[in-house]
Amino acid sequence: MLCESLRFASVVVIDDVAANLRLLESSLRALGLRQVRAFSDSAAGLDWLLNNPWDLLLLDLDMPAPDGFEILRQLGGRKRCSSPVILVTALSDAENRRRGLELGANDYVSKPLDLPELLLRVCNNLELSQASKALQHERDSLEEKVRERTQALDQSFQSVIRSLARAADYKDNETGNHIMRIGESAALIGRALGLEPEWVELLRQAAPMHDVGKIGIPDAILLKPGRLTDEERTLMSRHARIGHDILRDEQYSPLLELAAEIALNHHEKWDGSGYPQGLSGEEIPLSARIVALCDVYDALRSSRPYKPAWTAENAQAYILEQAGQHFDPQLVAIMRLLFDDLEAMQQCLADVQPSG
């Protein structure tokens, strides 16, 4: 009657009547169950249930405290892994049975016992519980595989995005550490503003792609050591729209959407004198205002073929001077408090100069 896989199921019996307890225990063992624990003391039985794994409980309702209802209440506050409870009771009225079922019991049999019926219910409940646990295990396993696969895809996506951002920087004779500093400094300001952590993380990932549009700008302009002509500046300014077009995702990725927004708008200025749309003030998306500030500060503090790195004092003075002109004055006030952190980041993520 009992399949081999269920013979070692842990079955607990709680009944304060010794004769009933002996009958139930011997019948369950005769059924083939190897792990049967019987308690005439309901408090001892409850303590064991709360501190050990078990697979099925046969529970009398009408006992000295704690009675069966109290045991069900206490078990209800504990995750029981769907282990079934069968009420074995002489309480014949429907109200008590209904109350027991509402408190979490799965089934019931009435005293005097019909042993064949009881044992069938034990087998059925154990089989259902085993099947339910197997399904839950399979679902948990599938969910874990989905999480792992999603994480792997996300890591691959991030790797592609970082490679895309580095491609633009290498073309512009900049370094991979430059784009890392932009992401980290943008996140630093975002956290200081008290923005949502999820958005700050997206900003950290999106900010390094701000200049990806430079892929579409001729090297002769990107690498020119002197000042650009008006025509060359017009060509250079196109990188904002090129970057937006590269990153814009018709399937909607929050990361690429934010990156496209930054690429398009990070050369806008607070006073409206920037490009490509001449936006001003809060017309400029917050993401782009943050990245614009970080990008200029990092560019000033970095050496390039056409200029040496500015000192921290000079770069910081320029940022403060441009509050309300180039930059959002509120963000400048925040950055002022973070200058020491930004300088520490410059040291931690310093550019590695090529040898030879």
C-alpha positions as a Python dict, from the first residue, in 0.01 Angstrom:
ca = {
    (1, 'M'): (0, 0, 0),
    (2, 'L'): (288, 236, 87),
    (3, 'C'): (548, 307, -180),
    (4, 'E'): (912, 257, -85),
    (5, 'S'): (998, 628, -110),
    (6, 'L'): (750, 709, 168),
    (7, 'R'): (859, 447, 420),
    (8, 'F'): (1101, 689, 586),
    (9, 'A'): (855, 976, 603),
    (10, 'S'): (850, 1134, 948),
    (11, 'V'): (497, 1094, 1090),
    (12, 'V'): (396, 1246, 1424),
    (13, 'V'): (93, 1147, 1634),
    (14, 'I'): (-39, 1363, 1920),
    (15, 'D'): (-327, 1225, 2127),
    (16, 'D'): (-371, 1242, 2505),
    (17, 'V'): (-557, 907, 2520),
    (18, 'A'): (-298, 632, 2563),
    (19, 'A'): (-510, 361, 2398),
    (20, 'N'): (-570, 574, 2089),
    (21, 'L'): (-201, 663, 2074),
    (22, 'R'): (-90, 298, 2085),
    (23, 'L'): (-346, 201, 1820),
    (24, 'L'): (-241, 477, 1583),
    (25, 'E'): (131, 417, 1632),
    (26, 'S'): (108, 41, 1580),
    (27, 'S'): (-118, 81, 1274),
    (28, 'L'): (121, 327, 1112),
    (29, 'R'): (418, 100, 1174),
    (30, 'A'): (222, -194, 1033),
    (31, 'L'): (162, 19, 724),
    (32, 'G'): (539, 23, 672),
    (33, 'L'): (631, 362, 815),
    (34, 'R'): (971, 353, 988),
    (35, 'Q'): (974, 694, 1159),
    (36, 'V'): (665, 731, 1377),
    (37, 'R'): (679, 955, 1685),
    (38, 'A'): (389, 944, 1931),
    (39, 'F'): (319, 1203, 2202),
    (40, 'S'): (54, 1185, 2472),
    (41, 'D'): (185, 1516, 2611),
    (42, 'S'): (64, 1780, 2365),
    (43, 'A'): (317, 2041, 2486),
    (44, 'A'): (606, 1801, 2424),
    (45, 'G'): (465, 1715, 2084),
    (46, 'L'): (433, 2081, 1987),
    (47, 'D'): (789, 2152, 2098),
    (48, 'W'): (918, 1865, 1883),
    (49, 'L'): (719, 1983, 1579),
    (50, 'L'): (855, 2334, 1610),
    (51, 'N'): (1215, 2216, 1623),
    (52, 'N'): (1231, 1926, 1380),
    (53, 'P'): (1139, 1848, 1019),
    (54, 'W'): (834, 1628, 973),
    (55, 'D'): (616, 1504, 689),
    (56, 'L'): (270, 1438, 836),
    (57, 'L'): (88, 1504, 1163),
    (58, 'L'): (-207, 1311, 1307),
    (59, 'L'): (-357, 1549, 1562),
    (60, 'D'): (-631, 1511, 1821),
    (61, 'L'): (-825, 1832, 1884),
    (62, 'D'): (-976, 1773, 2228),
    (63, 'M'): (-676, 1766, 2464),
    (64, 'P'): (-549, 1953, 2772),
    (65, 'A'): (-366, 2275, 2686),
    (66, 'P'): (-229, 2315, 2434),
    (67, 'D'): (-522, 2158, 2254),
    (68, 'G'): (-522, 2076, 1885),
    (69, 'F'): (-648, 2419, 1785),
    (70, 'E'): (-363, 2591, 1971),
    (71, 'I'): (-109, 2357, 1811),
    (72, 'L'): (-248, 2444, 1468),
    (73, 'R'): (-226, 2816, 1549),
    (74, 'Q'): (138, 2787, 1651),
    (75, 'L'): (227, 2579, 1347),
    (76, 'G'): (57, 2836, 1126),
    (77, 'G'): (325, 3092, 1215),
    (78, 'R'): (599, 2861, 1090),
    (79, 'K'): (676, 2757, 737),
    (80, 'R'): (595, 2384, 742),
    (81, 'C'): (696, 2309, 382),
    (82, 'S'): (334, 2210, 313),
    (83, 'S'): (352, 1911, 548),
    (84, 'P'): (-7, 1789, 587),
    (85, 'V'): (-207, 1770, 910),
    (86, 'I'): (-490, 1515, 956),
    (87, 'L'): (-730, 1582, 1242),
    (88, 'V'): (-822, 1269, 1438),
    (89, 'T'): (-1107, 1381, 1660),
    (90, 'A'): (-1414, 1277, 1853),
    (91, 'L'): (-1552, 1630, 1810),
    (92, 'S'): (-1830, 1552, 1570),
    (93, 'D'): (-1984, 1892, 1504),
    (94, 'A'): (-1909, 2059, 1173),
    (95, 'E'): (-1806, 2385, 1340),
    (96, 'N'): (-1502, 2228, 1509),
    (97, 'R'): (-1395, 2050, 1191),
    (98, 'R'): (-1430, 2370, 994),
    (99, 'R'): (-1233, 2561, 1257),
    (100, 'G'): (-952, 2307, 1239),
    (101, 'L'): (-940, 2324, 859),
    (102, 'E'): (-934, 2704, 872),
    (103, 'L'): (-632, 2687, 1102),
    (104, 'G'): (-438, 2486, 846),
    (105, 'A'): (-539, 2121, 873),
    (106, 'N'): (-559, 1935, 543),
    (107, 'D'): (-795, 1649, 627),
    (108, 'Y'): (-983, 1487, 914),
    (109, 'V'): (-1116, 1152, 1035),
    (110, 'S'): (-1367, 1100, 1313),
    (111, 'K'): (-1346, 878, 1616),
    (112, 'P'): (-1425, 594, 1658),
    (113, 'L'): (-1163, 529, 1395),
    (114, 'D'): (-1211, 342, 1072),
    (115, 'L'): (-848, 227, 1047),
    (116, 'P'): (-851, 128, 677),
    (117, 'E'): (-993, 472, 591),
    (118, 'L'): (-740, 648, 815),
    (119, 'L'): (-447, 462, 661),
    (120, 'L'): (-571, 543, 310),
    (121, 'R'): (-587, 910, 405),
    (122, 'V'): (-235, 889, 548),
    (123, 'C'): (-105, 736, 224),
    (124, 'N'): (-291, 985, 5),
    (125, 'N'): (-172, 1287, 203),
    (126, 'L'): (188, 1166, 208),
    (127, 'E'): (183, 1105, -168),
    (128, 'L'): (30, 1447, -236),
    (129, 'S'): (282, 1612, -6),
    (130, 'Q'): (571, 1430, -172),
    (131, 'A'): (448, 1534, -517),
    (132, 'S'): (400, 1893, -401),
    (133, 'K'): (751, 1908, -256),
    (134, 'A'): (896, 1757, -573),
    (135, 'L'): (718, 2020, -782),
    (136, 'Q'): (836, 2295, -549),
    (137, 'H'): (1192, 2167, -571),
    (138, 'E'): (1168, 2159, -951),
    (139, 'R'): (1025, 2510, -957),
    (140, 'D'): (1298, 2639, -725),
    (141, 'S'): (1559, 2470, -944),
    (142, 'L'): (1414, 2625, -1260),
    (143, 'E'): (1393, 2967, -1094),
    (144, 'E'): (1757, 2940, -992),
    (145, 'K'): (1856, 2845, -1347),
    (146, 'V'): (1656, 3140, -1480),
    (147, 'R'): (1828, 3372, -1230),
    (148, 'E'): (2170, 3239, -1329),
    (149, 'R'): (2092, 3272, -1699),
    (150, 'T'): (1952, 3621, -1653),
    (151, 'Q'): (2260, 3721, -1457),
    (152, 'A'): (2488, 3577, -1726),
    (153, 'L'): (2297, 3764, -1998),
    (154, 'D'): (2310, 4084, -1796),
    (155, 'Q'): (2684, 4046, -1746),
    (156, 'S'): (2729, 3985, -2119),
    (157, 'F'): (2517, 4290, -2196),
    (158, 'Q'): (2722, 4502, -1955),
    (159, 'S'): (3042, 4375, -2114),
    (160, 'V'): (2921, 4476, -2461),
    (161, 'I'): (2817, 4818, -2332),
    (162, 'R'): (3156, 4875, -2167),
    (163, 'S'): (3333, 4768, -2484),
    (164, 'L'): (3123, 5011, -2685),
    (165, 'A'): (3208, 5293, -2446),
    (166, 'R'): (3579, 5205, -2454),
    (167, 'A'): (3576, 5200, -2833),
    (168, 'A'): (3472, 5565, -2839),
    (169, 'D'): (3734, 5661, -2580),
    (170, 'Y'): (4017, 5480, -2758),
    (171, 'K'): (3922, 5658, -3078),
    (172, 'D'): (3944, 5986, -2886),
    (173, 'N'): (4281, 5886, -2735),
    (174, 'E'): (4127, 5859, -2389),
    (175, 'T'): (4148, 5569, -2146),
    (176, 'G'): (3916, 5306, -2009),
    (177, 'N'): (3966, 5455, -1663),
    (178, 'H'): (3817, 5784, -1784),
    (179, 'I'): (3483, 5621, -1856),
    (180, 'M'): (3495, 5433, -1526),
    (181, 'R'): (3555, 5759, -1339),
    (182, 'I'): (3259, 5923, -1513),
    (183, 'G'): (3029, 5640, -1407),
    (184, 'E'): (3152, 5633, -1047),
    (185, 'S'): (3151, 6011, -1002),
    (186, 'A'): (2801, 6039, -1150),
    (187, 'A'): (2681, 5773, -905),
    (188, 'L'): (2854, 5958, -621),
    (189, 'I'): (2656, 6273, -698),
    (190, 'G'): (2335, 6075, -748),
    (191, 'R'): (2370, 5919, -403),
    (192, 'A'): (2448, 6258, -247),
    (193, 'L'): (2124, 6389, -399),
    (194, 'G'): (1933, 6106, -231),
    (195, 'L'): (1810, 5960, -559),
    (196, 'E'): (1663, 5609, -581),
    (197, 'P'): (1943, 5348, -557),
    (198, 'E'): (1811, 5161, -864),
    (199, 'W'): (1826, 5479, -1074),
    (200, 'V'): (2172, 5567, -940),
    (201, 'E'): (2296, 5223, -1045),
    (202, 'L'): (2153, 5273, -1395),
    (203, 'L'): (2324, 5613, -1405),
    (204, 'R'): (2656, 5454, -1304),
    (205, 'Q'): (2625, 5205, -1590),
    (206, 'A'): (2491, 5452, -1848),
    (207, 'A'): (2725, 5747, -1787),
    (208, 'P'): (3035, 5583, -1944),
    (209, 'M'): (2851, 5572, -2279),
    (210, 'H'): (2807, 5951, -2298),
    (211, 'D'): (3060, 5996, -2580),
    (212, 'V'): (2988, 5681, -2781),
    (213, 'G'): (2883, 5901, -3073),
    (214, 'K'): (3247, 5998, -3126),
    (215, 'I'): (3275, 5671, -3316),
    (216, 'G'): (3111, 5861, -3602),
    (217, 'I'): (3349, 6160, -3595),
    (218, 'P'): (3660, 6166, -3822),
    (219, 'D'): (3992, 6106, -3646),
    (220, 'A'): (4133, 6424, -3796),
    (221, 'I'): (3888, 6624, -3586),
    (222, 'L'): (3899, 6410, -3272),
    (223, 'L'): (4278, 6407, -3254),
    (224, 'K'): (4348, 6760, -3375),
    (225, 'P'): (4593, 6917, -3126),
    (226, 'G'): (4486, 7278, -3186),
    (227, 'R'): (4158, 7466, -3176),
    (228, 'L'): (3880, 7348, -3404),
    (229, 'T'): (3744, 7566, -3681),
    (230, 'D'): (3375, 7659, -3680),
    (231, 'E'): (3308, 7390, -3940),
    (232, 'E'): (3500, 7131, -3737),
    (233, 'R'): (3311, 7226, -3421),
    (234, 'T'): (2984, 7175, -3608),
    (235, 'L'): (3098, 6830, -3715),
    (236, 'M'): (3216, 6748, -3362),
    (237, 'S'): (2882, 6852, -3213),
    (238, 'R'): (2712, 6582, -3418),
    (239, 'H'): (2848, 6315, -3185),
    (240, 'A'): (2567, 6389, -2939),
    (241, 'R'): (2295, 6292, -3187),
    (242, 'I'): (2503, 6006, -3326),
    (243, 'G'): (2541, 5864, -2976),
    (244, 'H'): (2169, 5900, -2914),
    (245, 'D'): (2088, 5718, -3237),
    (246, 'I'): (2333, 5437, -3157),
    (247, 'L'): (2196, 5383, -2807),
    (248, 'R'): (1826, 5437, -2865),
    (249, 'D'): (1651, 5104, -2808),
    (250, 'E'): (1318, 5052, -2980),
    (251, 'Q'): (1255, 4747, -2757),
    (252, 'Y'): (1303, 4970, -2450),
    (253, 'S'): (1592, 4890, -2223),
    (254, 'P'): (1595, 5127, -1921),
    (255, 'L'): (1976, 5131, -1931),
    (256, 'L'): (2003, 5214, -2301),
    (257, 'E'): (1719, 5465, -2274),
    (258, 'L'): (1907, 5652, -2001),
    (259, 'A'): (2237, 5622, -2190),
    (260, 'A'): (2074, 5766, -2505),
    (261, 'E'): (1931, 6055, -2300),
    (262, 'I'): (2275, 6132, -2158),
    (263, 'A'): (2451, 6103, -2495),
    (264, 'L'): (2210, 6350, -2655),
    (265, 'N'): (2208, 6609, -2377),
    (266, 'H'): (2541, 6607, -2193),
    (267, 'H'): (2669, 6909, -2392),
    (268, 'E'): (2367, 7121, -2309),
    (269, 'K'): (2442, 7410, -2070),
    (270, 'W'): (2238, 7552, -1784),
    (271, 'D'): (2225, 7896, -1951),
    (272, 'G'): (2103, 7754, -2285),
    (273, 'S'): (2427, 7805, -2477),
    (274, 'G'): (2499, 7435, -2529),
    (275, 'Y'): (2414, 7189, -2806),
    (276, 'P'): (2248, 7016, -2988),
    (277, 'Q'): (1907, 7158, -2884),
    (278, 'G'): (1998, 7468, -2684),
    (279, 'L'): (1810, 7346, -2377),
    (280, 'S'): (1842, 7542, -2054),
    (281, 'G'): (1788, 7491, -1683),
    (282, 'E'): (1571, 7198, -1587),
    (283, 'E'): (1477, 7138, -1950),
    (284, 'I'): (1803, 6944, -1953),
    (285, 'P'): (1749, 6595, -1809),
    (286, 'L'): (1901, 6550, -1464),
    (287, 'S'): (2109, 6256, -1585),
    (288, 'A'): (2277, 6472, -1849),
    (289, 'R'): (2332, 6761, -1606),
    (290, 'I'): (2512, 6526, -1368),
    (291, 'V'): (2726, 6365, -1638),
    (292, 'A'): (2813, 6702, -1795),
    (293, 'L'): (2955, 6818, -1462),
    (294, 'C'): (3149, 6496, -1404),
    (295, 'D'): (3279, 6485, -1762),
    (296, 'V'): (3417, 6839, -1756),
    (297, 'Y'): (3579, 6796, -1415),
    (298, 'D'): (3744, 6471, -1520),
    (299, 'A'): (3857, 6620, -1852),
    (300, 'L'): (4016, 6916, -1673),
    (301, 'R'): (4200, 6685, -1432),
    (302, 'S'): (4328, 6459, -1713),
    (303, 'S'): (4614, 6517, -1954),
    (304, 'R'): (4547, 6500, -2327),
    (305, 'P'): (4771, 6532, -2635),
    (306, 'Y'): (4661, 6894, -2668),
    (307, 'K'): (4677, 6997, -2298),
    (308, 'P'): (4828, 6909, -1960),
    (309, 'A'): (4610, 6811, -1665),
    (310, 'W'): (4482, 7101, -1457),
    (311, 'T'): (4557, 7108, -1087),
    (312, 'A'): (4274, 7012, -853),
    (313, 'E'): (4256, 7372, -728),
    (314, 'N'): (4224, 7519, -1078),
    (315, 'A'): (3971, 7259, -1194),
    (316, 'Q'): (3758, 7309, -884),
    (317, 'A'): (3771, 7687, -918),
    (318, 'Y'): (3651, 7659, -1279),
    (319, 'I'): (3361, 7434, -1181),
    (320, 'L'): (3251, 7680, -911),
    (321, 'E'): (3286, 7972, -1152),
    (322, 'Q'): (3060, 7800, -1407),
    (323, 'A'): (2771, 7740, -1164),
    (324, 'G'): (2457, 7885, -1322),
    (325, 'Q'): (2629, 7919, -1660),
    (326, 'H'): (2756, 7585, -1785),
    (327, 'F'): (2635, 7381, -1487),
    (328, 'D'): (2331, 7333, -1267),
    (329, 'P'): (2417, 7541, -956),
    (330, 'Q'): (2256, 7286, -721),
    (331, 'L'): (2476, 7010, -862),
    (332, 'V'): (2784, 7231, -833),
    (333, 'A'): (2701, 7285, -465),
    (334, 'I'): (2680, 6909, -419),
    (335, 'M'): (3005, 6849, -610),
    (336, 'R'): (3180, 7108, -394),
    (337, 'L'): (3115, 6885, -94),
    (338, 'L'): (3251, 6585, -284),
    (339, 'F'): (3577, 6730, -420),
    (340, 'D'): (3787, 6523, -178),
    (341, 'D'): (3603, 6205, -278),
    (342, 'L'): (3648, 6285, -647),
    (343, 'E'): (4020, 6340, -598),
    (344, 'A'): (4047, 6008, -416),
    (345, 'M'): (3872, 5848, -713),
    (346, 'Q'): (4122, 6015, -948),
    (347, 'Q'): (4400, 5841, -757),
    (348, 'C'): (4223, 5506, -736),
    (349, 'L'): (4127, 5502, -1105),
    (350, 'A'): (4426, 5693, -1240),
    (351, 'D'): (4503, 5676, -1611),
    (352, 'V'): (4778, 5431, -1701),
    (353, 'Q'): (5014, 5598, -1943),
    (354, 'P'): (5143, 5371, -2222),
    (355, 'S'): (5511, 5282, -2191),
    (356, 'G'): (5766, 5359, -2457),
}
